[in-house]
Coordinates of C-alpha atoms and ligand atoms in Angstrom, one line a residue:
X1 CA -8.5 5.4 28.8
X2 CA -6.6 7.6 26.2
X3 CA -6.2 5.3 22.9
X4 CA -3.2 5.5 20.5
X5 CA -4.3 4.3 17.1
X6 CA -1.7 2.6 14.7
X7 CA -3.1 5.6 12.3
X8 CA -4.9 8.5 12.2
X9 CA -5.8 10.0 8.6
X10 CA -4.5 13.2 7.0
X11 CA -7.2 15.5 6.8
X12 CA -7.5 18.6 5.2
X13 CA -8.3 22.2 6.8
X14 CA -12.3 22.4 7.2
X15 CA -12.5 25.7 5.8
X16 CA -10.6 25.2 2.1
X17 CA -12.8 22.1 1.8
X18 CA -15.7 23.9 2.4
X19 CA -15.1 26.7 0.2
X20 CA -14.2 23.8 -2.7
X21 CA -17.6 22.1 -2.3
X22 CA -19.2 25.4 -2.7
X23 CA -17.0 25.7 -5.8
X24 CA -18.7 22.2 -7.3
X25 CA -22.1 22.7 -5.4
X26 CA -22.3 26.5 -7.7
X27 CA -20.5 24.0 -11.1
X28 CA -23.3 21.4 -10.1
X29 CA -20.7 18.8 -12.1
X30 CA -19.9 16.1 -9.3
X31 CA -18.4 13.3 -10.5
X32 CA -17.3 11.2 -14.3
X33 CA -14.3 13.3 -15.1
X34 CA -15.0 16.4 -13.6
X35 CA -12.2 19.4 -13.5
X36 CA -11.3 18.7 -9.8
X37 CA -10.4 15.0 -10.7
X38 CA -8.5 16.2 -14.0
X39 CA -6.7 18.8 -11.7
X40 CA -5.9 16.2 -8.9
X41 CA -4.4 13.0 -11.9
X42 CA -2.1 16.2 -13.0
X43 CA -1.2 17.0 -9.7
X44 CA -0.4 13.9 -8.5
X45 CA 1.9 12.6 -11.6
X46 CA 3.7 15.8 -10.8
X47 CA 4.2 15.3 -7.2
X48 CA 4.8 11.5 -7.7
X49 CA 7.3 12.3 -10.8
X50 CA 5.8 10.0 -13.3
X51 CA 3.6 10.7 -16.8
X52 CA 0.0 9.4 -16.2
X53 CA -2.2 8.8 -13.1
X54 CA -5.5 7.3 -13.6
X55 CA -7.4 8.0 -10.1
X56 CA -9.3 4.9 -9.0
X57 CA -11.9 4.6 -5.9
X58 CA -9.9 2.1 -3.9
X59 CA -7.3 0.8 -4.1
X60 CA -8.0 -3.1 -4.7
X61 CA -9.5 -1.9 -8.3
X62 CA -7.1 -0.7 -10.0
X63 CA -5.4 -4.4 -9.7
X64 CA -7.9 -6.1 -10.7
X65 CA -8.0 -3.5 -14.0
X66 CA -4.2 -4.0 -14.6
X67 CA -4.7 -7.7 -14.5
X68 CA -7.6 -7.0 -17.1
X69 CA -5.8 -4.3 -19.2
X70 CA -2.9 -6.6 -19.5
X71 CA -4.6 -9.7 -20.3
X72 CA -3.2 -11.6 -17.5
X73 CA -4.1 -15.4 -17.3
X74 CA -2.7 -18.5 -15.2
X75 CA -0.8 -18.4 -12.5
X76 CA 1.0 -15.4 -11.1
X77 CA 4.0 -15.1 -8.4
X78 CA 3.0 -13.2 -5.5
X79 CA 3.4 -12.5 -1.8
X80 CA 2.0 -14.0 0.8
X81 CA 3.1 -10.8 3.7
X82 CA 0.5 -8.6 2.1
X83 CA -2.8 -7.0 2.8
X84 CA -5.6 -10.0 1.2
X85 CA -6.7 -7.3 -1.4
X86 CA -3.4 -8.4 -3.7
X87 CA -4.3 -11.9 -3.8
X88 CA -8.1 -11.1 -4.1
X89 CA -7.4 -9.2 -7.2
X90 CA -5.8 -12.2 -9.0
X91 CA -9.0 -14.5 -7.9
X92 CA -11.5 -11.8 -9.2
X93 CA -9.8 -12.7 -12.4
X94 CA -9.8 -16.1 -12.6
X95 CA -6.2 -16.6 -11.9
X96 CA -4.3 -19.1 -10.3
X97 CA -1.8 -17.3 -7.5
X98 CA 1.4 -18.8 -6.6
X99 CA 3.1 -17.6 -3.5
X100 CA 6.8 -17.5 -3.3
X101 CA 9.2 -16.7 0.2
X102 CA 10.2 -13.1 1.1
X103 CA 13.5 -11.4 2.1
X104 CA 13.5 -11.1 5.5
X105 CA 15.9 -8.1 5.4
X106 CA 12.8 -6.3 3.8
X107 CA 9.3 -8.4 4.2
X108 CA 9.4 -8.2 -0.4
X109 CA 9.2 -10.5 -2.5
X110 CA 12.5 -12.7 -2.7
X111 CA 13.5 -12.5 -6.6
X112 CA 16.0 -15.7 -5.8
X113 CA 11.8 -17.3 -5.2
X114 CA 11.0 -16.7 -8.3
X115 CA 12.4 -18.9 -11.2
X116 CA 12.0 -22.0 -9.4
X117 CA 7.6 -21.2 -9.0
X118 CA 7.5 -20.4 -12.7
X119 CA 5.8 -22.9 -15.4
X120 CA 4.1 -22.7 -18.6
X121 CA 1.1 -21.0 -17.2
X122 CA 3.0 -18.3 -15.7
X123 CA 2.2 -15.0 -17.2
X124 CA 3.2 -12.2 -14.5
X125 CA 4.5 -11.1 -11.1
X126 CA 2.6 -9.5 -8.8
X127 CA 5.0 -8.0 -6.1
X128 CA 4.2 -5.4 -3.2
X129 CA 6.4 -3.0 -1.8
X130 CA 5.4 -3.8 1.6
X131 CA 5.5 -1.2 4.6
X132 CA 6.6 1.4 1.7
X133 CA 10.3 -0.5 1.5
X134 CA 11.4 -1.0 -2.5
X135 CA 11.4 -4.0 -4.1
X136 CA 14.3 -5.0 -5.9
X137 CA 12.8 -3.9 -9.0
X138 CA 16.0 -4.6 -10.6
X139 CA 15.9 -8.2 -10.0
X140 CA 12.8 -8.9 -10.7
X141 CA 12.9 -6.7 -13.9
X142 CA 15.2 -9.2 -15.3
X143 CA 13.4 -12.7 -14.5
X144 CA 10.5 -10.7 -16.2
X145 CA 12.5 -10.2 -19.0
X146 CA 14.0 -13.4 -19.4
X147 CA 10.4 -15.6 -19.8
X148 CA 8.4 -12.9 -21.2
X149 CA 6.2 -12.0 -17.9
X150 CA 5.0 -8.7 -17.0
X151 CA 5.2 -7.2 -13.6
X152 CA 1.9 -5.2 -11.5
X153 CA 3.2 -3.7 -8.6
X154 CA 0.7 -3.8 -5.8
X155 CA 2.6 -0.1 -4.2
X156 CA -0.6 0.9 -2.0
X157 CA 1.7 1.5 0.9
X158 CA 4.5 3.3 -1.6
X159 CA 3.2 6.7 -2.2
X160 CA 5.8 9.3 -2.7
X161 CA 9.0 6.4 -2.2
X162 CA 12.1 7.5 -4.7
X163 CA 14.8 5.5 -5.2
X164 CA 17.9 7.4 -6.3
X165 CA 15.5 10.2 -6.6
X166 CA 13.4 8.3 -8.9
X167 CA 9.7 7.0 -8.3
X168 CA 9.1 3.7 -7.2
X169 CA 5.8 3.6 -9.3
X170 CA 8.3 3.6 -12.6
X171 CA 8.8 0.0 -12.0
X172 CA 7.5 -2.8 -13.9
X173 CA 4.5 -2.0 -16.1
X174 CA 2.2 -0.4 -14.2
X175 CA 1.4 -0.3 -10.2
X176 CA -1.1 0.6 -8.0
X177 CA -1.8 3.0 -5.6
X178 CA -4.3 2.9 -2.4
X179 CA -5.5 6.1 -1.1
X180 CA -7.5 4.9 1.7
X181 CA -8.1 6.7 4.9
X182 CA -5.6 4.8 7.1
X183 CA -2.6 5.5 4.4
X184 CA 0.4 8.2 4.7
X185 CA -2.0 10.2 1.7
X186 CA -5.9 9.9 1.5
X187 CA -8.8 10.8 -0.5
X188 CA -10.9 8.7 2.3
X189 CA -11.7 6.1 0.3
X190 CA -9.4 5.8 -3.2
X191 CA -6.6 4.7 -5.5
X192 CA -4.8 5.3 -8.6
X193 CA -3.0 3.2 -11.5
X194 CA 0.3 4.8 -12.7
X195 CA 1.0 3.6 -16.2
X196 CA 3.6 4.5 -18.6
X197 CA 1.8 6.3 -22.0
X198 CA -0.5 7.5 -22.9
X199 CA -2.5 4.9 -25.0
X200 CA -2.4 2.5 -21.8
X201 CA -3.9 5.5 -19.6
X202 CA -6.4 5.7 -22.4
X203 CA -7.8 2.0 -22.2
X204 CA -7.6 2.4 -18.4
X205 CA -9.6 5.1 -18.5
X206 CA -12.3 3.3 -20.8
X207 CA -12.0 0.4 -18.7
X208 CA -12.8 2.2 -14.8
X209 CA -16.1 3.8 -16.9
X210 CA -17.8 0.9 -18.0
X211 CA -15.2 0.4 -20.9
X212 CA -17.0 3.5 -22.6
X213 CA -14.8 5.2 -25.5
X214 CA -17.7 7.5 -26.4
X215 CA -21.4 7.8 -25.9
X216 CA -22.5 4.8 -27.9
X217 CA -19.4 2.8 -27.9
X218 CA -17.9 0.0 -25.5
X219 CA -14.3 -1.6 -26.4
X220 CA -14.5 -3.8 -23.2
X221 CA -16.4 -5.0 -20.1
X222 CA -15.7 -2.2 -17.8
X223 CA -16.0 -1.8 -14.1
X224 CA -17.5 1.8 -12.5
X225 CA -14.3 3.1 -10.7
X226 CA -14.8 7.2 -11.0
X227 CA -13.9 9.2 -8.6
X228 CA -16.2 11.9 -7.9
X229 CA -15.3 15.6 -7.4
X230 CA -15.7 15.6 -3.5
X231 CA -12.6 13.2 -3.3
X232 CA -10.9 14.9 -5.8
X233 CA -11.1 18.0 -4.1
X234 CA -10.4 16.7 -1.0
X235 CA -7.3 15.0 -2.5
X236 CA -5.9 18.2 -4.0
X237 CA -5.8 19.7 0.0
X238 CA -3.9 17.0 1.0
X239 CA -2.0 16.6 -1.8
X240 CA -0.2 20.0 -0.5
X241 CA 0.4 18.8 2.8
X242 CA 1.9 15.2 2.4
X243 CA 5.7 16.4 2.6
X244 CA 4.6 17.9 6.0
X245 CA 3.3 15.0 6.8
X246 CA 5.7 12.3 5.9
X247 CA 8.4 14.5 7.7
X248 CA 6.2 14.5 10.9
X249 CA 6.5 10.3 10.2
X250 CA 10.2 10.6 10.0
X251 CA 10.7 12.2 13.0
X252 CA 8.9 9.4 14.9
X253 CA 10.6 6.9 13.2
X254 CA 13.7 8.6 14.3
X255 CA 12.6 8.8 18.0
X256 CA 11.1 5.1 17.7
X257 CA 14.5 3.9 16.5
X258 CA 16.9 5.7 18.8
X259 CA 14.2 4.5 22.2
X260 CA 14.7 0.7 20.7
X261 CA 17.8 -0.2 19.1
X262 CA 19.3 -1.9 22.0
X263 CA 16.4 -3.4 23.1
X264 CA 17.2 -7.3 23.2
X265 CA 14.7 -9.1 21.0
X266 CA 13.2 -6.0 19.3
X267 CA 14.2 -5.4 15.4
X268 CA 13.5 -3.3 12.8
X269 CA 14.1 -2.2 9.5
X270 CA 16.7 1.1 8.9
X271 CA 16.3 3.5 6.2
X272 CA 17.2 2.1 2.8
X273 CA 20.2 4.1 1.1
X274 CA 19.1 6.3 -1.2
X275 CA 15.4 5.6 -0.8
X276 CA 13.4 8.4 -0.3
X277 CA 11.0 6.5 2.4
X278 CA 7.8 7.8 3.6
X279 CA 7.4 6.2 6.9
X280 CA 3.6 4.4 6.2
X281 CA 4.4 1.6 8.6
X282 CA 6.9 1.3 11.7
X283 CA 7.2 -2.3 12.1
X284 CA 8.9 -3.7 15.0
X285 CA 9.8 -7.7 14.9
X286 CA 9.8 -9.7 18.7
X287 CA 12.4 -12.0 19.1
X288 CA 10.2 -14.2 22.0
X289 CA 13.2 -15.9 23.6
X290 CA 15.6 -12.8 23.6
X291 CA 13.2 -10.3 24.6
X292 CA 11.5 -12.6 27.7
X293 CA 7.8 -12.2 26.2
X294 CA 6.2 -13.5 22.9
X295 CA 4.9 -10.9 20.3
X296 CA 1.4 -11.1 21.0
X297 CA 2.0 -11.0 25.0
X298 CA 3.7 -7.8 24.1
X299 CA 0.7 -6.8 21.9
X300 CA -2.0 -7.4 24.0
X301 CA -0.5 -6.0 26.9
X302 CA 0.1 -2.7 24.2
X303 CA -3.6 -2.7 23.9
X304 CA -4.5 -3.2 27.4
X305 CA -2.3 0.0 28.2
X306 CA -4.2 2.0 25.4
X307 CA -2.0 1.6 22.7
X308 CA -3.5 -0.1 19.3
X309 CA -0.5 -1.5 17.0
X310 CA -1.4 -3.9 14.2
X311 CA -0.3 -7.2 13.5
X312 CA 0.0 -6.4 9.5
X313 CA 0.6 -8.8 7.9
X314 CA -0.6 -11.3 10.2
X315 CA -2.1 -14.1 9.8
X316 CA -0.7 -14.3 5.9
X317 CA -2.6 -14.4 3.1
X318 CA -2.1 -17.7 2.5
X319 CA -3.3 -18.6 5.8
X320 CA -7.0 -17.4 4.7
X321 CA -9.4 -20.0 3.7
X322 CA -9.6 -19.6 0.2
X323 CA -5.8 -19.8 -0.5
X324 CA -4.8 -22.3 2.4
X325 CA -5.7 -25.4 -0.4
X326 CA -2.8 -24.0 -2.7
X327 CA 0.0 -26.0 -3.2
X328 CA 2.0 -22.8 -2.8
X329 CA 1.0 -21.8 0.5
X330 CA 2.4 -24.9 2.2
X331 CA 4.2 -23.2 5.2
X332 CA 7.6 -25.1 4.2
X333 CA 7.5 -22.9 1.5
X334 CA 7.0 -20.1 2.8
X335 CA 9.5 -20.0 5.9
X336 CA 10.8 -16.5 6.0
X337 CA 7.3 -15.3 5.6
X338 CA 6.0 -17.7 8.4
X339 CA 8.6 -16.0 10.8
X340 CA 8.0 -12.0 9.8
X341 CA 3.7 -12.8 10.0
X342 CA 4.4 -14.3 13.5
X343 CA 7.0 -11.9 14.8
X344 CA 5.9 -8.3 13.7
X345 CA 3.7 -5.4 15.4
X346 CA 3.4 -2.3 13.8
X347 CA 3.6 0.5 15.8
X348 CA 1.3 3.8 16.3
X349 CA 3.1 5.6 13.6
X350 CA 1.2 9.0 11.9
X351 CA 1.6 12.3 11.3
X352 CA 0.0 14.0 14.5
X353 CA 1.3 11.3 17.3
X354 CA 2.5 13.6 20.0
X355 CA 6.0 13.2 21.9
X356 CA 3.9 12.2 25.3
X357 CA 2.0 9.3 22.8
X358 CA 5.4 7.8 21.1
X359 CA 6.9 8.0 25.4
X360 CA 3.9 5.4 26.2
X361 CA 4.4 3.2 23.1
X362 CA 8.1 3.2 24.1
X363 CA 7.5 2.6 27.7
X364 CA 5.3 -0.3 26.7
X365 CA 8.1 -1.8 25.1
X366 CA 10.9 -1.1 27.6
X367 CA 8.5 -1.9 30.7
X368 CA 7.9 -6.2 31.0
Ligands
LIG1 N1 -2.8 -3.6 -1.3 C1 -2.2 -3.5 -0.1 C2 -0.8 -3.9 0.1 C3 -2.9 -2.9 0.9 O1 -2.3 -2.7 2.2 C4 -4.2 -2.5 0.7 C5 -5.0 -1.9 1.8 C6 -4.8 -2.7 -0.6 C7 -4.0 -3.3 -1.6 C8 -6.2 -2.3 -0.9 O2 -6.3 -0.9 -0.9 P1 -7.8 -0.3 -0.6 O3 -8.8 -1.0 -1.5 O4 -8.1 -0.6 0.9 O5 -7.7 1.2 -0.9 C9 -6.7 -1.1 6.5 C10 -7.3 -0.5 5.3 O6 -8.7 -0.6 5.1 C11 -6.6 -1.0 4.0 O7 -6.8 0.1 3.0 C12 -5.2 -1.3 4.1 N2 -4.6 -1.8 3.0 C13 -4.9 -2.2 5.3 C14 -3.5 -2.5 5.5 O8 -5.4 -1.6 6.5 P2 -7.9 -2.2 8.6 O9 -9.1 -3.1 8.6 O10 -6.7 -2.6 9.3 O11 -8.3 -0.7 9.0 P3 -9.0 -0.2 10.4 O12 -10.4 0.2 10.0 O13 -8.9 -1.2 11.4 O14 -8.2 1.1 10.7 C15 -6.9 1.0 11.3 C16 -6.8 2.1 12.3 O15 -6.7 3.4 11.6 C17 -7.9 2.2 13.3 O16 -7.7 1.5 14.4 C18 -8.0 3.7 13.6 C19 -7.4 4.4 12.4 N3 -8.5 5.0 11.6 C20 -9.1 4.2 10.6 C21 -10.1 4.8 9.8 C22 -10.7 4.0 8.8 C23 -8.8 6.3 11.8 O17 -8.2 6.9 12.7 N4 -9.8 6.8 11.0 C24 -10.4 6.2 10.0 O18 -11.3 6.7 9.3 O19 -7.5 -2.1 7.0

């Protein structure tokens, strides 16, 4: 049986990659800083419009640095829709996460949550722009503002999102990228932090080598997050065919959305206005009683015809054993979230899904 993956990963052309690992093979320099990875942080703060990139090799490390380099401590506000990486990255520090409700008009972070989770121990907000959709940055800008908090935005599905023709990733005071295989832009495994000047990129930098500043000196316990020249190589090929590839998204998002808007019991999020979007996730939400058939009858029966959605975020985060004890996570809290965790599928959505391959994810859909 043919399969329809949720993604399939940007890859670049065999032959330029080949001819760039001949490059490094003749430089025999492969990874700690090389001039691939120089070239690639460059190109990517141009392409993503913002002054520093500090490449990472995942994406889940570059949170758990912000939370370092900023000293975070206590609790933190956060998300439960998320992938469990977010909330992982405030346990590998020793801190205390406190989940507040979502909008259900965009699966964030609901800033009118907020206030009411803060305390004295509260020292930051960690929201994600889920499915690529901004956060109200504003919002949550100014509840930051108002009790001293700072803000690490967990943007691993946000690559290349503009707002008024302004990056996302300028938010808040730093955020995170994830560069993982399955995302609209790879480097197969990998990540970045996108920070604001150049003294923060600095520490960051110390602090993904080991916290070395220099042969014989270290300012702080460092983790090993370099990325080695391969990747970086790799990324700069795919770096120049993103735009291709997030119009290739668009288009079946736009076929998705014409097929299922009058579809009874099948929703989904519209572009944003003025959001540059870049179509990582197409997530469709199952109203069981008006469209005759529960969200995972509809996903199994997806699967059993070939087609592999994902039930992102599903179960939440605060459904996993080591955050279920939380006060926070008590589902009466977290109602909106509840609903969007047990209602959504995301749908086969990439950059090479053919017209005959979105036809059967449709069909599926319109077919009970
Ligand atoms: N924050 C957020 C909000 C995140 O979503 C993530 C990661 C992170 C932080 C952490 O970033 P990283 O440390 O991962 O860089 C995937 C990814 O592993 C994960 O990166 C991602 N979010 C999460 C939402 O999804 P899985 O376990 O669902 O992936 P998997 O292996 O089932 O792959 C999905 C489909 O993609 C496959 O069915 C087929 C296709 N695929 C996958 C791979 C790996 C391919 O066609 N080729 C491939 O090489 O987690």
């Amino acid at each position: 049986m043919n399969t329809i993956t949720v993604t399939s990963p940007l890859l670049p052309d065999l032959n330029e990659f080949h001819a760039l690992l001949s490059e490094i093979w003749n430089s025999k320099w492969i990874t700690n800083n090389g001039s691939f990875h120089k070239r690639l942080e460059e190109a990517l703060a141009e392409y993503l419009k913002v002054p520093y990139v500090s490449l990472f090799t995942n994406g889940t490390l570059p949170l758990i640095t912000a939370l370092q380099a900023l000293r975070i401590t206590g609790e933190v506000i956060t998300t439960p829709y998320s992938f469990v990486a977010t909330t992982h990255a405030l346990w590998w520090n020793g801190i205390k996460p406190v989940f507040v409700d979502i909008d259900p008009s965009t699966g964030n972070i609901d800033p009118h949550c907020i206030e009411a989770a803060i305390t004295p121990k509260t020292t930051a907000i960690m929201p994600v722009h889920v499915y690529g959709k901004p956060c109200d940055t504003d919002a949550i800008q100014a509840i930051a503002d108002k009790y001293g908090l700072r803000v690490i935005y967990d943007a691993a599905h946000a690559f290349g999102v503009e707002v008024n023709g302004k990056s996302i990733l300028e938010a808040g005071d730093m955020s995170t990228l994830s560069f993982h295989a399955t995302k609209v832009y790879n480097t197969i495994e990998g990540g970045a932090m996108v920070m604001h000047d150049a003294k923060t990129k600095q520490r960051i930098d110390y602090l993904k080598n080991f916290g070395f500043a220099g042969e014989t000196e270290v300012v702080a316990p460092g983790i090993n997050s370099k990325v080695d020249e391969m990747r970086s190589a790799y990324g700069l090929l795919n770096l120049r065919q993103v735009d291709a590839a997030i119009a290739a998204r668009r288009r079946v998002a736009v076929r998705y959305r014409k097929a299922l808007r009058d579809v009874p019991g099948i929703t989904f999020f519209d572009d944003m206005p003025g959001v540059r979007h870049n179509y990582s996730y197409f997530p469709i939400f199952v109203d069981a009683e008006k469209y005759g058939m529960t969200r995972d009858e509809l996903y199994f029966k997806m699967r059993d015809a070939g087609v592999l959605g994902r039930r992102y975020f599903y179960p939440l985060i605060s459904e996993f054993t080591p955050y279920r004890g939380l006060p926070s996570s008590a589902p009466s809290n977290l109602p909106n979230a509840h609903r969007m965790a047990s209602t959504v599928i995301c749908l086969p959505m990439h950059h090479v899904l053919s017209k005959d391959d979105i036809k059967c994810v449709i069909s599926c859909i319109l077919s009970k």
